[in-house]
Short mmCIF file of C-alpha atoms and ligand atoms in Angstrom, two decimals:
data_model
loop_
_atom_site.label_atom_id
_atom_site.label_comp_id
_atom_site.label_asym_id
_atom_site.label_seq_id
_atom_site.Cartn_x
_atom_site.Cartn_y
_atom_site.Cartn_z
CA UNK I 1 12.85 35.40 0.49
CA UNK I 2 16.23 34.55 1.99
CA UNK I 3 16.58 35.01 5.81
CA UNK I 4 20.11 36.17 7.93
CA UNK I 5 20.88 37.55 11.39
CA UNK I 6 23.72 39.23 11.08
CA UNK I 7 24.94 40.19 14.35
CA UNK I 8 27.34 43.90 15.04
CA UNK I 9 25.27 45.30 12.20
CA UNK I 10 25.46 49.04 13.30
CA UNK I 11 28.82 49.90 11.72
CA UNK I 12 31.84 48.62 9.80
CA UNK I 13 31.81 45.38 8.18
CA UNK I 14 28.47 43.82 10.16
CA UNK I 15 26.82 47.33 8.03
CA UNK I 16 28.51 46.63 5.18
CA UNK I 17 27.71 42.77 5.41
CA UNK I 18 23.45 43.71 6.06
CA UNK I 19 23.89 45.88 2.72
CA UNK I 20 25.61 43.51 0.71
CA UNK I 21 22.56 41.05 1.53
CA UNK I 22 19.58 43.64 1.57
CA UNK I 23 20.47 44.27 -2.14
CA UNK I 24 20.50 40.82 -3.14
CA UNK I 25 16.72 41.25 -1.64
CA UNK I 26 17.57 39.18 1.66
CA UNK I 27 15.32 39.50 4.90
CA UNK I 28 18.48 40.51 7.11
CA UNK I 29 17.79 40.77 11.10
CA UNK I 30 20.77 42.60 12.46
CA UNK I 31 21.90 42.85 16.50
CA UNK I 32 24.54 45.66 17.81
CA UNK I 33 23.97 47.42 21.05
CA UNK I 34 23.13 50.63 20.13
CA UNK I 35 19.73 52.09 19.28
CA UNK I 36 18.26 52.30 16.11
CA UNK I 37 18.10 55.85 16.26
CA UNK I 38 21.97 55.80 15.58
CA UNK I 39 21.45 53.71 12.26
CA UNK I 40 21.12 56.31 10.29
CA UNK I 41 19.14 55.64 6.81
CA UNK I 42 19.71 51.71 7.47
CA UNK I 43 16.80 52.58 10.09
CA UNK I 44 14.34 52.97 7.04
CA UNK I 45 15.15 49.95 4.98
CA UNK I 46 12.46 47.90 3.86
CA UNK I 47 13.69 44.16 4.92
CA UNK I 48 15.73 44.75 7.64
CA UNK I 49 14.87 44.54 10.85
CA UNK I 50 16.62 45.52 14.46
CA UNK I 51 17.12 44.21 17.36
CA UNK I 52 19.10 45.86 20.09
CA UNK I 53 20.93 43.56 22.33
CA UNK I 54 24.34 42.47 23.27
CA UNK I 55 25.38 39.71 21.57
CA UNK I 56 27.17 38.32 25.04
CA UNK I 57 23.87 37.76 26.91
CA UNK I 58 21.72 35.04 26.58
CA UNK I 59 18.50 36.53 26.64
CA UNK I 60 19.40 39.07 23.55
CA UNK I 61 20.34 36.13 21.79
CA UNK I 62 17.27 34.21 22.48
CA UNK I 63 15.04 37.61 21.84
CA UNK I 64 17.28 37.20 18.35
CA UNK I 65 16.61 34.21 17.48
CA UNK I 66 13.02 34.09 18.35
CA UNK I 67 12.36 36.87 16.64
CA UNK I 68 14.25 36.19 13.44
CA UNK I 69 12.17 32.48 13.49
CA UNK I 70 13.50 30.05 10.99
CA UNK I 71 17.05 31.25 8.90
CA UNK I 72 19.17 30.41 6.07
CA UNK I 73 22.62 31.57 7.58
CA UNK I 74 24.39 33.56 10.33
CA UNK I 75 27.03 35.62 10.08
CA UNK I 76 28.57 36.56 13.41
CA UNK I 77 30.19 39.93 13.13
CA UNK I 78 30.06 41.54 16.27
CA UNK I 79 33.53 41.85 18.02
CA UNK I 80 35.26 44.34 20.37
CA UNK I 81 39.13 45.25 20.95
CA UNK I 82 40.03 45.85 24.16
CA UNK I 83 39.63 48.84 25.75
CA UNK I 84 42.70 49.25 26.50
CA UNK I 85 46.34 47.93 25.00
CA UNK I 86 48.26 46.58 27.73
CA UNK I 87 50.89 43.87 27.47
CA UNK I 88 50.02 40.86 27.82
CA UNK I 89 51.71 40.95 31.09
CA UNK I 90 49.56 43.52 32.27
CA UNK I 91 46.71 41.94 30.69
CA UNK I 92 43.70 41.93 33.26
CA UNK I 93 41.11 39.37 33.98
CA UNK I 94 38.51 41.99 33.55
CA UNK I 95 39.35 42.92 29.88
CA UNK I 96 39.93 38.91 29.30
CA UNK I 97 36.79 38.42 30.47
CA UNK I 98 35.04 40.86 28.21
CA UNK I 99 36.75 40.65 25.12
CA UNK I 100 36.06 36.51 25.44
CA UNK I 101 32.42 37.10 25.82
CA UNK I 102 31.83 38.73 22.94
CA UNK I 103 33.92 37.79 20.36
CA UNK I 104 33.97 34.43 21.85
CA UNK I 105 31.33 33.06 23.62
CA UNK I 106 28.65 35.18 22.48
CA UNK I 107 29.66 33.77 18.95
CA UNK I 108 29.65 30.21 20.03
CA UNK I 109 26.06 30.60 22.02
CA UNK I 110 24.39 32.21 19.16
CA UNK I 111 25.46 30.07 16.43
CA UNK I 112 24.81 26.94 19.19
CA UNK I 113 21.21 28.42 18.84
CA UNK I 114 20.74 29.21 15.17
CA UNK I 115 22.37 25.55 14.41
CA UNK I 116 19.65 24.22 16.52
CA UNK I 117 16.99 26.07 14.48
CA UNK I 118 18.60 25.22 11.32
CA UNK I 119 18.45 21.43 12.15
CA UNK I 120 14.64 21.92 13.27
CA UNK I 121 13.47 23.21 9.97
CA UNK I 122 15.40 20.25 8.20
CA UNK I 123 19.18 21.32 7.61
CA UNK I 124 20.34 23.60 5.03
CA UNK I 125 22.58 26.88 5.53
CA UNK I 126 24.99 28.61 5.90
CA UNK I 127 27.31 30.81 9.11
CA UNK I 128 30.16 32.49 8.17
CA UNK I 129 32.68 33.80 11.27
CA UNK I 130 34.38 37.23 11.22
CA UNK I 131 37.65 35.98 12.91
CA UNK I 132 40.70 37.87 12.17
CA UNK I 133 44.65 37.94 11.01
CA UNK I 134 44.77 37.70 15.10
CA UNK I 135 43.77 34.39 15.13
CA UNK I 136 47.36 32.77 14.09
CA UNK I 137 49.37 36.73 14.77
CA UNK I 138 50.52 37.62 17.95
CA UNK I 139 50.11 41.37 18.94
CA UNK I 140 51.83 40.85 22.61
CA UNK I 141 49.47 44.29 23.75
CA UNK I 142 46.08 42.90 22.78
CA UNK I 143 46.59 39.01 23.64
CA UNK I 144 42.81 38.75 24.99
CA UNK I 145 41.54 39.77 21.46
CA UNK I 146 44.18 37.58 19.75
CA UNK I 147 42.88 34.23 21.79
CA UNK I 148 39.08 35.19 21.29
CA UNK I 149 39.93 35.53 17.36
CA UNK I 150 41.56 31.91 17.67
CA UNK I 151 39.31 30.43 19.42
CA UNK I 152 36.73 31.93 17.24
CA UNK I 153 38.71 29.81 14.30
CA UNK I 154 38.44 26.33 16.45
CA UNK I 155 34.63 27.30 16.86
CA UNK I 156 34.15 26.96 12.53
CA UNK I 157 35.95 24.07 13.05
CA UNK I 158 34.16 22.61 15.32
CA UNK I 159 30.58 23.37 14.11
CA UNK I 160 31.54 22.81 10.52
CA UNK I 161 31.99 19.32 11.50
CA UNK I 162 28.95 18.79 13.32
CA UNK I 163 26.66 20.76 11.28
CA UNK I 164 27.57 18.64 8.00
CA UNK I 165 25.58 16.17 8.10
CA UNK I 166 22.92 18.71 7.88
CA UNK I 167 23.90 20.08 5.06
CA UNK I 168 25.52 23.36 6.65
CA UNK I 169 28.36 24.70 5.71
CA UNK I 170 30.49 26.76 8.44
CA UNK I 171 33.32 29.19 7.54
CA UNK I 172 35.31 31.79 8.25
CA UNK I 173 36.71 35.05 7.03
CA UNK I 174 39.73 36.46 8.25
CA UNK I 175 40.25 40.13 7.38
CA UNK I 176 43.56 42.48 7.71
CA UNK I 177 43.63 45.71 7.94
CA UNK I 178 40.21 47.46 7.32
CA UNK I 179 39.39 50.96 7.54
CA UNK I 180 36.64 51.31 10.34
CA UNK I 181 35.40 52.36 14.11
CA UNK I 182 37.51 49.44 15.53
CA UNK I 183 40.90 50.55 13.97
CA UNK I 184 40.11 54.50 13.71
CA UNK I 185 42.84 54.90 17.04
CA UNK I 186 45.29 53.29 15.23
CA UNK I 187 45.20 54.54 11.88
CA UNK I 188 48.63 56.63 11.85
CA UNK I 189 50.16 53.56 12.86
CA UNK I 190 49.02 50.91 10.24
CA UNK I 191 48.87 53.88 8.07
CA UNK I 192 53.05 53.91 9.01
CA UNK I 193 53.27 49.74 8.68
CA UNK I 194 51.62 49.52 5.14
CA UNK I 195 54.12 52.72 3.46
CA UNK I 196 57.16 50.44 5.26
CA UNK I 197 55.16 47.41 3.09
CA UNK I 198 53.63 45.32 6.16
CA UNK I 199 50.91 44.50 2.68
CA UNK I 200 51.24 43.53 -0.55
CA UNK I 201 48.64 45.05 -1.51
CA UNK I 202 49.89 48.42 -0.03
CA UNK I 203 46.32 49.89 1.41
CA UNK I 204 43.49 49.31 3.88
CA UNK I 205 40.46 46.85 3.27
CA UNK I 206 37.14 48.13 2.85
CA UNK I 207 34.32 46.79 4.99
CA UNK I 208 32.83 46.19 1.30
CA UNK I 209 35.45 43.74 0.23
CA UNK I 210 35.00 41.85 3.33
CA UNK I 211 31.31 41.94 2.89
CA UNK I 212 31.90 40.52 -0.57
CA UNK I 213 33.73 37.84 0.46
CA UNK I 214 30.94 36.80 3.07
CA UNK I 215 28.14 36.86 -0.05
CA UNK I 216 30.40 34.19 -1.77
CA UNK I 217 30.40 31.73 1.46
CA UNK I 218 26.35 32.54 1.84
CA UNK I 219 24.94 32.44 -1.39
CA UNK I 220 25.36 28.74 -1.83
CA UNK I 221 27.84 28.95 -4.61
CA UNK I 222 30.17 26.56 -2.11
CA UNK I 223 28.41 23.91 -1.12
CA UNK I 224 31.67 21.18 -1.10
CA UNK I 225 33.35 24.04 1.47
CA UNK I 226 33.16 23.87 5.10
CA UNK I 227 35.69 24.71 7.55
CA UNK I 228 37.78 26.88 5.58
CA UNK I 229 38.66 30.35 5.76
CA UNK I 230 39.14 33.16 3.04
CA UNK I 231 41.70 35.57 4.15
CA UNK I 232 40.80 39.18 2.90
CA UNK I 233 44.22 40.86 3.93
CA UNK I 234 45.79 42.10 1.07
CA UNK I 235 48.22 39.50 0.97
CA UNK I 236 49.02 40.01 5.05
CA UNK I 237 49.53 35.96 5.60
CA UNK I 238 52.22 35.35 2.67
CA UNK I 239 55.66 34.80 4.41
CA UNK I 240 58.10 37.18 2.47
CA UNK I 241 61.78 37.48 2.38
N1 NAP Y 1 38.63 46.49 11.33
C1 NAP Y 1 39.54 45.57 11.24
O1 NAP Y 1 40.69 45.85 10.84
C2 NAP Y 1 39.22 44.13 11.56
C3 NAP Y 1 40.17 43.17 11.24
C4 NAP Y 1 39.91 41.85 11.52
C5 NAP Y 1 38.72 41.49 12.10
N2 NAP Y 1 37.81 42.44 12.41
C6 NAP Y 1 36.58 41.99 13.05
O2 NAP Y 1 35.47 42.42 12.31
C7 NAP Y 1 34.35 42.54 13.18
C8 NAP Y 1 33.69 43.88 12.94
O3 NAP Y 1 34.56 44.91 13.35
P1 NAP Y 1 34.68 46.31 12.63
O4 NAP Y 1 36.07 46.49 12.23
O5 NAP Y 1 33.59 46.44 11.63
O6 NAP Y 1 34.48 47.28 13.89
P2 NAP Y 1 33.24 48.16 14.35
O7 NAP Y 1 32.91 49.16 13.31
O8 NAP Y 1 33.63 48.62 15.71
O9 NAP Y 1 32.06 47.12 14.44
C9 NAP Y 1 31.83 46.28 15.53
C10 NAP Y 1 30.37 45.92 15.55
O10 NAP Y 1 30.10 45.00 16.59
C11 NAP Y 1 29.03 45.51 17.38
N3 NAP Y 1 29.19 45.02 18.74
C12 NAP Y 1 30.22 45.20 19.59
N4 NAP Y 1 29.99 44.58 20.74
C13 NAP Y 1 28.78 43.98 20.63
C14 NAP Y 1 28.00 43.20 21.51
N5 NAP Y 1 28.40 42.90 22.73
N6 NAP Y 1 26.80 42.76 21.06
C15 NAP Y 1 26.36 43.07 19.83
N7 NAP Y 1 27.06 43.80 18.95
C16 NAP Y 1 28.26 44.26 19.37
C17 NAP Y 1 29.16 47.03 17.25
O11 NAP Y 1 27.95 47.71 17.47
P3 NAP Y 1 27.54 48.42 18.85
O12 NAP Y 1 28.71 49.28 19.23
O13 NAP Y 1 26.33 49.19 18.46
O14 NAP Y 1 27.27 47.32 19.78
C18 NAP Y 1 29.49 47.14 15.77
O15 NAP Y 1 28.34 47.04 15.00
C19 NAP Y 1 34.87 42.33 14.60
O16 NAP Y 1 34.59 41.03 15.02
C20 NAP Y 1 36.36 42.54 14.44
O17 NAP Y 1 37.08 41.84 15.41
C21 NAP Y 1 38.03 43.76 12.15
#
């Protein structure tokens, strides 16, 4: 049976990525902060297993890793917005510091440590990133998630070309606009910015069509791509006239 941590697995598109996997009969071991208890059914499923932890600190991801033991692929979900949207002239250090840590280093530690595991067990796999549109858009009132989310990008970069010659692949999806906790304050406005035709494809994402595309980059169907991304935006990055 195929093994996975997938990390910010309580809600969204980390849920809909562990569901995706658990019914292609994956082992998936999935980290968010929260306690089980707030799972819901995905509490009862045979094959998954949780463990509670913030993906920022070191010792959840070790308690991760360890307990997960030997994986085919990662895929780091778990990401916050700040709490607040200030300008970026307002920004504080504070929400810097915490958006960075999560989205950030807490993505570059863990897959540091998976990698490592990987390599131990003789190379093979596959860790897909959740970046963002962020990464190359500039929203001037949340600049700290906007730099984790490209920094995120240079981090598949960066491990895609190390982790070749091991035969694992590293990539990225970048979603739009998707319908879940993250974006539920701001749902009037992109709701406002898709009718005025921000999107092509004139609607929210689903956490399911994200999930989708992350099957595609785990399944080994791609083993000649590393490094890329797969935008699932509804057409968000075509320049239009
Ligand atoms: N929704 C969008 O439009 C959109 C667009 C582009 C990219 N994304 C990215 O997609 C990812 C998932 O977001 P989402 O939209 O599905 O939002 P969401 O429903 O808020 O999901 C975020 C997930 O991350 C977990 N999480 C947050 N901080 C964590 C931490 N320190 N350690 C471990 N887990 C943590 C949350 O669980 P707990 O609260 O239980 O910790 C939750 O499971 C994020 O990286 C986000 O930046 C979202």
């Amino acid at each position: 049976m195929k093994k996975v941590i997938v990390t910010g697995a309580s809600s969204g598109i980390g849920r809909a990525v562990v569901e995706r996997l658990l019914s292609e009969g994956w082992q998936v071991f999935g980290m968010s902060r929260r306690p089980l208890e707030r799972l819901g059914d995905l509490a009862e499923r045979e094959n998954f297993t949780y463990v509670q932890g913030d993906v920022s600190k070191d010792a959840d991801r070790l308690r991760l890793v360890e307990c997960a033991g030997e994986v085919d692929a990662l895929v780091n979900v778990a990401g916050i917005a700040p709490r607040e949207r200030r300008d970026i002239l307002e920004m504080t250090e504070e929400s810097y510091d915490e958006v960075m840590s999560v989205n950030t280093k807490g993505t570059l530690f863990l897959t540091q440590a998976v990698a490592r595991g990987m390599i131990k067990k003789g190379g093979g796999g596959a860790i897909v990133n959740i970046s963002s549109i962020s990464a190359y858009t500039s929203s001037t009132s949340r600049a700290e998630y906007c730099i984790s989310k490209a920094g995120m990008s240079m981090i598949t970069q960066l491990f895609a070309d190390r982790l070749s010659e091991y035969g694992i692949t590293v990539n990225e999806v970048r979603p739009g606009i998707i319908r879940t906790e993250m974006t539920e304050g701001v749902v009037e406005k992109y709701d406002g910015l898709i009718e005025n035709g921000l999107l092509p494809i004139k609607r929210w994402g689903t956490p399911e069509e994200v999930a989708e595309a992350v099957w595609m980059l785990v399944n080994g169907s791609l083993p000649y791509t590393t490094g890329e991304s797969i935008s699932v935006d509804g057409g968000f990055r075509i320049r239009r006239l």
